PDB file of C-alpha atoms in Angstrom:
ATOM      1  CA  UNK J 197     132.056 102.152 115.040  1.00 52.00           C
ATOM      2  CA  UNK J 198     132.165 104.626 117.913  1.00 78.00           C
ATOM      3  CA  UNK J 199     133.634 107.226 115.561  1.00 91.00           C
ATOM      4  CA  UNK J 200     130.851 106.596 113.050  1.00 94.00           C
ATOM      5  CA  UNK J 201     128.229 106.894 115.759  1.00 94.00           C
ATOM      6  CA  UNK J 202     129.742 110.175 116.930  1.00 95.00           C
ATOM      7  CA  UNK J 203     129.615 111.527 113.372  1.00 96.00           C
ATOM      8  CA  UNK J 204     125.953 110.593 113.069  1.00 95.00           C
ATOM      9  CA  UNK J 205     125.146 112.070 116.473  1.00 95.00           C
ATOM     10  CA  UNK J 206     126.824 115.324 115.410  1.00 95.00           C
ATOM     11  CA  UNK J 207     124.708 115.393 112.234  1.00 93.00           C
ATOM     12  CA  UNK J 208     121.513 114.764 114.202  1.00 93.00           C
ATOM     13  CA  UNK J 209     122.517 117.567 116.553  1.00 92.00           C
ATOM     14  CA  UNK J 210     122.582 119.923 113.548  1.00 90.00           C
ATOM     15  CA  UNK J 211     119.205 118.787 112.230  1.00 87.00           C
ATOM     16  CA  UNK J 212     116.484 121.427 112.593  1.00 84.00           C
ATOM     17  CA  UNK J 213     114.353 121.151 115.679  1.00 82.00           C
ATOM     18  CA  UNK J 214     110.614 120.888 115.315  1.00 82.00           C
ATOM     19  CA  UNK J 215     108.887 124.222 115.738  1.00 82.00           C
ATOM     20  CA  UNK J 216     107.820 125.444 119.157  1.00 85.00           C
ATOM     21  CA  UNK J 217     104.232 125.147 117.973  1.00 86.00           C
ATOM     22  CA  UNK J 218     104.595 121.446 117.147  1.00 86.00           C
ATOM     23  CA  UNK J 219     106.284 120.823 120.496  1.00 84.00           C
ATOM     24  CA  UNK J 220     103.320 122.495 122.211  1.00 88.00           C
ATOM     25  CA  UNK J 221     100.885 120.438 120.119  1.00 88.00           C
ATOM     26  CA  UNK J 222     102.547 117.196 121.228  1.00 84.00           C
ATOM     27  CA  UNK J 223     102.603 118.352 124.831  1.00 85.00           C
ATOM     28  CA  UNK J 224      98.970 119.429 124.978  1.00 88.00           C
ATOM     29  CA  UNK J 225      97.770 116.254 123.238  1.00 83.00           C
ATOM     30  CA  UNK J 226      99.411 114.140 125.928  1.00 79.00           C
ATOM     31  CA  UNK J 227      96.941 115.597 128.424  1.00 83.00           C
ATOM     32  CA  UNK J 228      93.772 113.519 128.838  1.00 82.00           C
ATOM     33  CA  UNK J 229      91.521 116.579 129.165  1.00 86.00           C
ATOM     34  CA  UNK J 230      92.607 118.339 125.936  1.00 86.00           C
ATOM     35  CA  UNK J 231      89.665 119.904 124.101  1.00 88.00           C
ATOM     36  CA  UNK J 232      89.343 120.944 120.430  1.00 87.00           C
ATOM     37  CA  UNK J 233      89.617 124.579 121.518  1.00 89.00           C
ATOM     38  CA  UNK J 234      92.875 123.879 123.392  1.00 90.00           C
ATOM     39  CA  UNK J 235      94.468 122.343 120.295  1.00 90.00           C
ATOM     40  CA  UNK J 236      93.063 125.049 118.034  1.00 90.00           C
ATOM     41  CA  UNK J 237      94.628 127.810 120.140  1.00 90.00           C
ATOM     42  CA  UNK J 238      98.086 126.220 119.872  1.00 90.00           C
ATOM     43  CA  UNK J 239      98.105 125.397 116.132  1.00 90.00           C
ATOM     44  CA  UNK J 240      96.572 128.766 115.225  1.00 90.00           C
ATOM     45  CA  UNK J 241      99.752 130.462 116.491  1.00 89.00           C
ATOM     46  CA  UNK J 242     101.530 129.140 113.368  1.00 88.00           C
ATOM     47  CA  UNK J 243      99.747 130.319 110.190  1.00 89.00           C
ATOM     48  CA  UNK J 244     101.909 128.161 107.886  1.00 85.00           C
ATOM     49  CA  UNK J 245     101.202 125.008 109.884  1.00 85.00           C
ATOM     50  CA  UNK J 246      97.517 125.931 110.053  1.00 89.00           C
ATOM     51  CA  UNK J 247      97.408 126.279 106.267  1.00 89.00           C
ATOM     52  CA  UNK J 248      99.104 122.934 105.702  1.00 85.00           C
ATOM     53  CA  UNK J 249      96.810 121.093 108.091  1.00 86.00           C
ATOM     54  CA  UNK J 250      93.691 122.586 106.495  1.00 90.00           C
ATOM     55  CA  UNK J 251      95.067 121.825 103.021  1.00 88.00           C
ATOM     56  CA  UNK J 252      95.535 118.179 103.999  1.00 85.00           C
ATOM     57  CA  UNK J 253      92.125 117.924 105.614  1.00 87.00           C
ATOM     58  CA  UNK J 254      90.464 119.248 102.451  1.00 89.00           C
ATOM     59  CA  UNK J 255      92.561 117.062 100.140  1.00 85.00           C
ATOM     60  CA  UNK J 256      91.544 113.902  98.311  1.00 80.00           C
ATOM     61  CA  UNK J 257      93.196 111.887 101.083  1.00 80.00           C
ATOM     62  CA  UNK J 258      90.206 112.510 103.362  1.00 82.00           C
ATOM     63  CA  UNK J 259      87.566 113.220 100.682  1.00 82.00           C
ATOM     64  CA  UNK J 260      85.281 115.009 103.122  1.00 87.00           C
ATOM     65  CA  UNK J 261      81.871 115.966 101.685  1.00 89.00           C
ATOM     66  CA  UNK J 262      82.138 119.631 102.717  1.00 90.00           C
ATOM     67  CA  UNK J 263      85.090 122.018 102.855  1.00 93.00           C
ATOM     68  CA  UNK J 264      86.521 122.536 106.338  1.00 91.00           C
ATOM     69  CA  UNK J 265      87.549 126.166 106.784  1.00 91.00           C
ATOM     70  CA  UNK J 266      88.487 126.325 110.462  1.00 89.00           C
ATOM     71  CA  UNK J 267      90.809 124.344 112.687  1.00 89.00           C
ATOM     72  CA  UNK J 268      88.143 123.965 115.351  1.00 89.00           C
ATOM     73  CA  UNK J 269      85.813 122.344 112.819  1.00 89.00           C
ATOM     74  CA  UNK J 270      88.657 120.123 111.587  1.00 88.00           C
ATOM     75  CA  UNK J 271      89.364 118.916 115.107  1.00 88.00           C
ATOM     76  CA  UNK J 272      85.676 118.203 115.723  1.00 88.00           C
ATOM     77  CA  UNK J 273      85.339 116.282 112.429  1.00 87.00           C
ATOM     78  CA  UNK J 274      88.585 114.287 112.570  1.00 86.00           C
ATOM     79  CA  UNK J 275      89.452 114.280 116.272  1.00 87.00           C
ATOM     80  CA  UNK J 276      92.298 115.677 118.356  1.00 86.00           C
ATOM     81  CA  UNK J 277      94.593 112.699 117.708  1.00 84.00           C
ATOM     82  CA  UNK J 278      94.285 112.853 113.910  1.00 85.00           C
ATOM     83  CA  UNK J 279      94.929 116.601 113.738  1.00 87.00           C
ATOM     84  CA  UNK J 280      97.900 116.204 116.082  1.00 87.00           C
ATOM     85  CA  UNK J 281      99.368 113.559 113.775  1.00 85.00           C
ATOM     86  CA  UNK J 282      98.786 115.742 110.719  1.00 85.00           C
ATOM     87  CA  UNK J 283     100.652 118.617 112.367  1.00 86.00           C
ATOM     88  CA  UNK J 284     103.497 116.314 113.393  1.00 86.00           C
ATOM     89  CA  UNK J 285     103.927 114.572 110.042  1.00 84.00           C
ATOM     90  CA  UNK J 286     103.837 117.768 107.969  1.00 82.00           C
ATOM     91  CA  UNK J 287     106.371 119.434 110.293  1.00 83.00           C
ATOM     92  CA  UNK J 288     108.778 116.492 110.047  1.00 84.00           C
ATOM     93  CA  UNK J 289     108.421 116.221 106.278  1.00 80.00           C
ATOM     94  CA  UNK J 290     109.220 119.928 105.998  1.00 78.00           C
ATOM     95  CA  UNK J 291     112.254 119.618 108.285  1.00 78.00           C
ATOM     96  CA  UNK J 292     113.640 116.773 106.163  1.00 77.00           C
ATOM     97  CA  UNK J 293     112.622 117.969 102.694  1.00 66.00           C
ATOM     98  CA  UNK J 294     115.395 117.486 100.161  1.00 57.00           C
ATOM     99  CA  UNK J 295     117.758 115.816 102.611  1.00 58.00           C
ATOM    100  CA  UNK J 296     120.440 113.844 100.816  1.00 53.00           C
ATOM    101  CA  UNK J 297     119.027 113.409  97.313  1.00 54.00           C
ATOM    102  CA  UNK J 298     122.509 113.794  95.834  1.00 53.00           C
ATOM    103  CA  UNK J 299     123.768 110.822  97.848  1.00 67.00           C
ATOM    104  CA  UNK J 300     123.137 107.112  97.360  1.00 78.00           C
ATOM    105  CA  UNK J 301     119.553 107.016  98.573  1.00 81.00           C
ATOM    106  CA  UNK J 302     116.856 108.292  96.230  1.00 82.00           C
ATOM    107  CA  UNK J 303     114.653 110.494  98.392  1.00 81.00           C
ATOM    108  CA  UNK J 304     111.755 110.098  95.961  1.00 80.00           C
ATOM    109  CA  UNK J 305     111.891 106.324  96.443  1.00 84.00           C
ATOM    110  CA  UNK J 306     112.440 106.758 100.184  1.00 88.00           C
ATOM    111  CA  UNK J 307     109.298 108.847 100.676  1.00 85.00           C
ATOM    112  CA  UNK J 308     107.249 106.717  98.268  1.00 86.00           C
ATOM    113  CA  UNK J 309     108.098 103.675 100.391  1.00 90.00           C
ATOM    114  CA  UNK J 310     107.406 105.578 103.609  1.00 91.00           C
ATOM    115  CA  UNK J 311     103.972 106.680 102.387  1.00 89.00           C
ATOM    116  CA  UNK J 312     103.216 103.114 101.276  1.00 91.00           C
ATOM    117  CA  UNK J 313     104.155 101.663 104.652  1.00 94.00           C
ATOM    118  CA  UNK J 314     102.027 104.282 106.408  1.00 92.00           C
ATOM    119  CA  UNK J 315      98.953 103.475 104.333  1.00 90.00           C
ATOM    120  CA  UNK J 316      99.393  99.711 104.715  1.00 92.00           C
ATOM    121  CA  UNK J 317      99.981 100.041 108.476  1.00 93.00           C
ATOM    122  CA  UNK J 318      96.742 101.998 108.805  1.00 91.00           C
ATOM    123  CA  UNK J 319      94.886  99.331 106.796  1.00 89.00           C
ATOM    124  CA  UNK J 320      96.371  96.493 108.848  1.00 89.00           C
ATOM    125  CA  UNK J 321      95.399  98.347 112.031  1.00 90.00           C
ATOM    126  CA  UNK J 322      91.802  98.434 110.796  1.00 89.00           C
ATOM    127  CA  UNK J 323      91.949  94.698 110.015  1.00 85.00           C
ATOM    128  CA  UNK J 324      93.235  94.077 113.548  1.00 85.00           C
ATOM    129  CA  UNK J 325      90.353  96.011 115.084  1.00 89.00           C
ATOM    130  CA  UNK J 326      92.314  99.084 116.183  1.00 91.00           C
ATOM    131  CA  UNK J 327      89.770 101.856 116.971  1.00 90.00           C
ATOM    132  CA  UNK J 328      89.368 104.377 114.146  1.00 85.00           C
ATOM    133  CA  UNK J 329      90.490 107.223 116.402  1.00 81.00           C
ATOM    134  CA  UNK J 330      93.958 105.622 116.699  1.00 88.00           C
ATOM    135  CA  UNK J 331      94.562 104.464 113.125  1.00 89.00           C
ATOM    136  CA  UNK J 332      96.154 107.732 111.985  1.00 87.00           C
ATOM    137  CA  UNK J 333      98.912 107.060 114.514  1.00 91.00           C
ATOM    138  CA  UNK J 334      99.749 103.906 112.563  1.00 94.00           C
ATOM    139  CA  UNK J 335      99.935 105.903 109.337  1.00 91.00           C
ATOM    140  CA  UNK J 336     102.358 108.393 110.901  1.00 90.00           C
ATOM    141  CA  UNK J 337     104.430 105.583 112.430  1.00 94.00           C
ATOM    142  CA  UNK J 338     104.756 103.965 109.004  1.00 94.00           C
ATOM    143  CA  UNK J 339     105.550 107.307 107.401  1.00 91.00           C
ATOM    144  CA  UNK J 340     108.422 107.934 109.827  1.00 93.00           C
ATOM    145  CA  UNK J 341     109.738 104.404 110.462  1.00 95.00           C
ATOM    146  CA  UNK J 342     112.844 104.699 108.252  1.00 96.00           C
ATOM    147  CA  UNK J 343     114.009 108.212 109.200  1.00 94.00           C
ATOM    148  CA  UNK J 344     117.303 106.805 110.480  1.00 95.00           C
ATOM    149  CA  UNK J 345     118.396 106.133 106.893  1.00 94.00           C
ATOM    150  CA  UNK J 346     118.703 109.842 106.139  1.00 92.00           C
ATOM    151  CA  UNK J 347     121.705 110.628 108.409  1.00 93.00           C
ATOM    152  CA  UNK J 348     123.510 107.457 107.286  1.00 94.00           C
ATOM    153  CA  UNK J 349     122.969 108.416 103.647  1.00 92.00           C
ATOM    154  CA  UNK J 350     124.216 111.979 104.162  1.00 91.00           C
ATOM    155  CA  UNK J 351     127.140 111.358 106.533  1.00 93.00           C
ATOM    156  CA  UNK J 352     128.522 108.253 104.768  1.00 93.00           C
ATOM    157  CA  UNK J 353     127.516 108.658 101.091  1.00 92.00           C
ATOM    158  CA  UNK J 354     130.147 106.320  99.622  1.00 92.00           C
ATOM    159  CA  UNK J 355     129.516 103.607 102.179  1.00 94.00           C
ATOM    160  CA  UNK J 356     125.781 103.954 101.707  1.00 93.00           C
ATOM    161  CA  UNK J 357     126.234 103.363  97.981  1.00 92.00           C
ATOM    162  CA  UNK J 358     127.707 100.014  98.979  1.00 93.00           C
ATOM    163  CA  UNK J 359     124.667  99.383 101.189  1.00 93.00           C
ATOM    164  CA  UNK J 360     122.334 100.127  98.276  1.00 90.00           C
ATOM    165  CA  UNK J 361     124.417  97.892  95.990  1.00 90.00           C
ATOM    166  CA  UNK J 362     124.159  95.007  98.471  1.00 90.00           C
ATOM    167  CA  UNK J 363     120.400  95.402  98.599  1.00 86.00           C
ATOM    168  CA  UNK J 364     120.146  95.504  94.816  1.00 84.00           C
ATOM    169  CA  UNK J 365     122.180  92.281  94.622  1.00 85.00           C
ATOM    170  CA  UNK J 366     119.690  90.671  96.992  1.00 77.00           C
ATOM    171  CA  UNK J 367     122.406  89.100  99.127  1.00 75.00           C
ATOM    172  CA  UNK J 368     122.098  91.141 102.319  1.00 73.00           C
ATOM    173  CA  UNK J 369     118.532  90.414 103.382  1.00 75.00           C
ATOM    174  CA  UNK J 370     117.163  93.519 105.058  1.00 84.00           C
ATOM    175  CA  UNK J 371     118.448  97.082 104.801  1.00 90.00           C
ATOM    176  CA  UNK J 372     119.416  96.913 108.483  1.00 92.00           C
ATOM    177  CA  UNK J 373     121.577  93.856 107.807  1.00 91.00           C
ATOM    178  CA  UNK J 374     123.294  95.587 104.877  1.00 93.00           C
ATOM    179  CA  UNK J 375     123.932  98.713 106.967  1.00 94.00           C
ATOM    180  CA  UNK J 376     125.377  96.686 109.837  1.00 94.00           C
ATOM    181  CA  UNK J 377     127.626  94.821 107.411  1.00 93.00           C
ATOM    182  CA  UNK J 378     129.032  97.988 105.816  1.00 94.00           C
ATOM    183  CA  UNK J 379     128.735 100.622 108.556  1.00 94.00           C
ATOM    184  CA  UNK J 380     128.448  98.772 111.840  1.00 94.00           C
ATOM    185  CA  UNK J 381     125.287 100.827 112.447  1.00 94.00           C
ATOM    186  CA  UNK J 382     121.744 100.536 111.214  1.00 95.00           C
ATOM    187  CA  UNK J 383     118.916 102.963 110.540  1.00 96.00           C
ATOM    188  CA  UNK J 384     116.791 101.555 113.352  1.00 96.00           C
ATOM    189  CA  UNK J 385     119.336 102.579 115.969  1.00 96.00           C
ATOM    190  CA  UNK J 386     119.770 105.991 114.355  1.00 97.00           C
ATOM    191  CA  UNK J 387     116.007 106.472 114.071  1.00 96.00           C
ATOM    192  CA  UNK J 388     115.718 106.125 117.846  1.00 97.00           C
ATOM    193  CA  UNK J 389     118.243 108.963 118.232  1.00 96.00           C
ATOM    194  CA  UNK J 390     116.142 111.180 115.946  1.00 95.00           C
ATOM    195  CA  UNK J 391     113.032 110.304 117.945  1.00 94.00           C
ATOM    196  CA  UNK J 392     114.848 111.407 121.095  1.00 94.00           C
ATOM    197  CA  UNK J 393     115.934 114.709 119.521  1.00 92.00           C
ATOM    198  CA  UNK J 394     112.400 115.513 118.428  1.00 90.00           C
ATOM    199  CA  UNK J 395     110.880 114.295 121.716  1.00 87.00           C
ATOM    200  CA  UNK J 396     108.613 111.772 120.039  1.00 89.00           C
ATOM    201  CA  UNK J 397     106.336 109.450 121.969  1.00 89.00           C
ATOM    202  CA  UNK J 398     107.784 106.213 123.266  1.00 93.00           C
ATOM    203  CA  UNK J 399     105.581 104.331 120.793  1.00 94.00           C
ATOM    204  CA  UNK J 400     107.081 106.221 117.843  1.00 94.00           C
ATOM    205  CA  UNK J 401     110.601 105.681 119.175  1.00 96.00           C
ATOM    206  CA  UNK J 402     109.989 101.952 119.502  1.00 97.00           C
ATOM    207  CA  UNK J 403     108.647 101.797 115.935  1.00 97.00           C
ATOM    208  CA  UNK J 404     111.805 103.439 114.603  1.00 97.00           C
ATOM    209  CA  UNK J 405     114.049 101.264 116.791  1.00 97.00           C
ATOM    210  CA  UNK J 406     112.371  97.879 116.403  1.00 95.00           C
ATOM    211  CA  UNK J 407     110.377  97.691 113.144  1.00 94.00           C
ATOM    212  CA  UNK J 408     112.809  95.035 111.851  1.00 91.00           C
ATOM    213  CA  UNK J 409     112.863  93.247 115.225  1.00 90.00           C
ATOM    214  CA  UNK J 410     109.371  93.617 116.762  1.00 89.00           C
ATOM    215  CA  UNK J 411     110.114  91.047 119.446  1.00 86.00           C
ATOM    216  CA  UNK J 412     112.724  93.454 120.868  1.00 92.00           C
ATOM    217  CA  UNK J 413     110.148  96.221 121.417  1.00 93.00           C
ATOM    218  CA  UNK J 414     108.765  97.030 124.832  1.00 93.00           C
ATOM    219  CA  UNK J 415     105.691  94.889 125.399  1.00 92.00           C
ATOM    220  CA  UNK J 416     103.339  97.872 125.616  1.00 94.00           C
ATOM    221  CA  UNK J 417     104.240  98.965 122.080  1.00 94.00           C
ATOM    222  CA  UNK J 418     104.570  95.502 120.546  1.00 90.00           C
ATOM    223  CA  UNK J 419     101.300  95.689 118.550  1.00 91.00           C
ATOM    224  CA  UNK J 420     102.075  98.942 116.712  1.00 94.00           C
ATOM    225  CA  UNK J 421     105.706  97.929 116.107  1.00 94.00           C
ATOM    226  CA  UNK J 422     104.607  94.552 114.725  1.00 90.00           C
ATOM    227  CA  UNK J 423     102.031  96.113 112.407  1.00 92.00           C
ATOM    228  CA  UNK J 424     104.526  98.654 111.025  1.00 94.00           C
ATOM    229  CA  UNK J 425     107.048  95.845 110.533  1.00 92.00           C
ATOM    230  CA  UNK J 426     104.423  93.838 108.646  1.00 89.00           C
ATOM    231  CA  UNK J 427     103.503  96.888 106.578  1.00 91.00           C
ATOM    232  CA  UNK J 428     107.178  97.392 105.712  1.00 92.00           C
ATOM    233  CA  UNK J 429     107.439  93.784 104.522  1.00 86.00           C
ATOM    234  CA  UNK J 430     104.148  94.041 102.629  1.00 86.00           C
ATOM    235  CA  UNK J 431     105.211  97.144 100.721  1.00 87.00           C
ATOM    236  CA  UNK J 432     108.514  95.562  99.685  1.00 83.00           C
ATOM    237  CA  UNK J 433     106.618  92.432  98.632  1.00 78.00           C
ATOM    238  CA  UNK J 434     104.001  94.378  96.674  1.00 79.00           C
ATOM    239  CA  UNK J 435     106.730  96.110  94.666  1.00 74.00           C
ATOM    240  CA  UNK J 436     108.323  92.784  93.716  1.00 69.00           C
ATOM    241  CA  UNK J 437     105.325  90.560  93.003  1.00 60.00           C
ATOM    242  CA  UNK J 438     102.465  91.323  90.634  1.00 56.00           C
ATOM    243  CA  UNK J 439      99.026  90.288  91.850  1.00 48.00           C
ATOM    244  CA  UNK J 440      98.324  88.457  88.611  1.00 47.00           C
ATOM    245  CA  UNK J 441     101.433  86.312  89.179  1.00 53.00           C
ATOM    246  CA  UNK J 442     100.191  85.118  92.554  1.00 54.00           C
ATOM    247  CA  UNK J 443     102.511  84.906  95.574  1.00 57.00           C
ATOM    248  CA  UNK J 444     105.527  82.623  96.023  1.00 55.00           C
ATOM    249  CA  UNK J 445     104.455  79.838  98.353  1.00 54.00           C
ATOM    250  CA  UNK J 446     108.020  79.179  99.490  1.00 57.00           C
ATOM    251  CA  UNK J 447     108.766  82.752 100.589  1.00 62.00           C
ATOM    252  CA  UNK J 448     109.562  82.572 104.345  1.00 69.00           C
ATOM    253  CA  UNK J 449     108.862  86.274 104.823  1.00 62.00           C
ATOM    254  CA  UNK J 450     105.425  85.861 103.281  1.00 60.00           C
ATOM    255  CA  UNK J 451     104.787  82.870 105.538  1.00 68.00           C
ATOM    256  CA  UNK J 452     105.630  85.040 108.547  1.00 67.00           C
ATOM    257  CA  UNK J 453     103.270  87.746 107.267  1.00 61.00           C
ATOM    258  CA  UNK J 454     100.456  85.223 106.978  1.00 66.00           C
ATOM    259  CA  UNK J 455     101.070  83.817 110.436  1.00 72.00           C
ATOM    260  CA  UNK J 456     101.352  87.148 112.276  1.00 68.00           C
ATOM    261  CA  UNK J 457      98.572  88.993 110.449  1.00 66.00           C
ATOM    262  CA  UNK J 458      96.234  86.049 109.942  1.00 70.00           C
ATOM    263  CA  UNK J 459      96.262  86.512 106.157  1.00 66.00           C
ATOM    264  CA  UNK J 460      96.426  84.149 103.207  1.00 67.00           C
ATOM    265  CA  UNK J 461      97.414  84.828  99.589  1.00 66.00           C
ATOM    266  CA  UNK J 462      93.957  86.118  98.529  1.00 73.00           C
ATOM    267  CA  UNK J 463      93.755  88.486 101.505  1.00 72.00           C
ATOM    268  CA  UNK J 464      97.267  89.817 100.803  1.00 70.00           C
ATOM    269  CA  UNK J 465      96.257  90.421  97.181  1.00 73.00           C
ATOM    270  CA  UNK J 466      93.040  92.106  98.333  1.00 77.00           C
ATOM    271  CA  UNK J 467      95.029  94.332 100.689  1.00 79.00           C
ATOM    272  CA  UNK J 468      97.322  95.336  97.846  1.00 79.00           C
ATOM    273  CA  UNK J 469      94.362  96.235  95.627  1.00 77.00           C
ATOM    274  CA  UNK J 470      92.688  98.158  98.457  1.00 78.00           C
ATOM    275  CA  UNK J 471      95.695 100.282  99.390  1.00 81.00           C
ATOM    276  CA  UNK J 472      97.113 101.104  95.946  1.00 80.00           C
ATOM    277  CA  UNK J 473      94.669 103.946  95.319  1.00 79.00           C
ATOM    278  CA  UNK J 474      94.978 105.224  98.877  1.00 80.00           C
ATOM    279  CA  UNK J 475      98.776 105.325  98.531  1.00 81.00           C
ATOM    280  CA  UNK J 476      98.377 107.646  95.553  1.00 80.00           C
ATOM    281  CA  UNK J 477      96.024 109.867  97.557  1.00 79.00           C
ATOM    282  CA  UNK J 478      98.389 109.913 100.523  1.00 78.00           C
ATOM    283  CA  UNK J 479     101.194 111.343  98.382  1.00 78.00           C
ATOM    284  CA  UNK J 480      99.525 114.710  98.989  1.00 76.00           C
ATOM    285  CA  UNK J 481     101.536 114.703 102.236  1.00 71.00           C
ATOM    286  CA  UNK J 482     104.737 114.977 100.209  1.00 73.00           C
ATOM    287  CA  UNK J 483     103.560 117.814  97.998  1.00 76.00           C
ATOM    288  CA  UNK J 484     102.116 119.851 100.857  1.00 71.00           C
ATOM    289  CA  UNK J 485     105.276 119.467 102.950  1.00 61.00           C
ATOM    290  CA  UNK J 486     107.229 121.383 100.306  1.00 53.00           C
ATOM    291  CA  UNK J 487     104.855 124.352 100.208  1.00 46.00           C
ATOM    292  CA  UNK J 488     104.790 127.492 102.273  1.00 42.00           C
TER     293      UNK J 488
END
């Protein structure tokens, strides 16, 4: 296992770093006195990043009534935190674009799931009363929660085919359990290493490390980790069960979802209906990440 971990660490060491601009964005947004002009000055240094952020802001995902043509206006309309998260998510999607599609893991399915979890996490955050200014953080956390799968898929392609096969058989439980069984490592542990490389916030690191085991997260970040874990379960459930079929009353995972999120079958179905269209809109993140 130590040899496998060393191989993964070497791969992560070769992964592209986030741009200097993004690093500055994260740094400046950690300061309590950051103003829209402060953030504008940093992002404006990178014309490509500026273009992507403005493209996203003017996309169907936000459906703003008027076109936003300047970063300063975007920051005023959406807030410093939202624009920071847009810059971060587009930079990470660009850094990872195309990674490992020839291996066992379908990157199209990977990013579709990631987008779905992000949208559901944001919706659950709203249901839980999280202030609107912080909900975009839940979307980004859901978007990035499974990043640790990418190095495992690339470094151990044959073994990861066995992981995928176990999951398709339905005998392994979670993807983390299947990875541990075959590799002795799981994507949650590897995700934490990626978070460290890219100097992510402690909250984001805890989401990557503990979304399958929220009780293991540091208490301060328990709420966001729990919501992303619930969103992960919800998205898997939504792909397996049609609303018109109802929900299996004997499903222990569904019972846990109900208990932790305070939902019943009708509210789960309503959540699925509410987020399906937003998931389609959110896919703009994927298309913009591949553009210059």
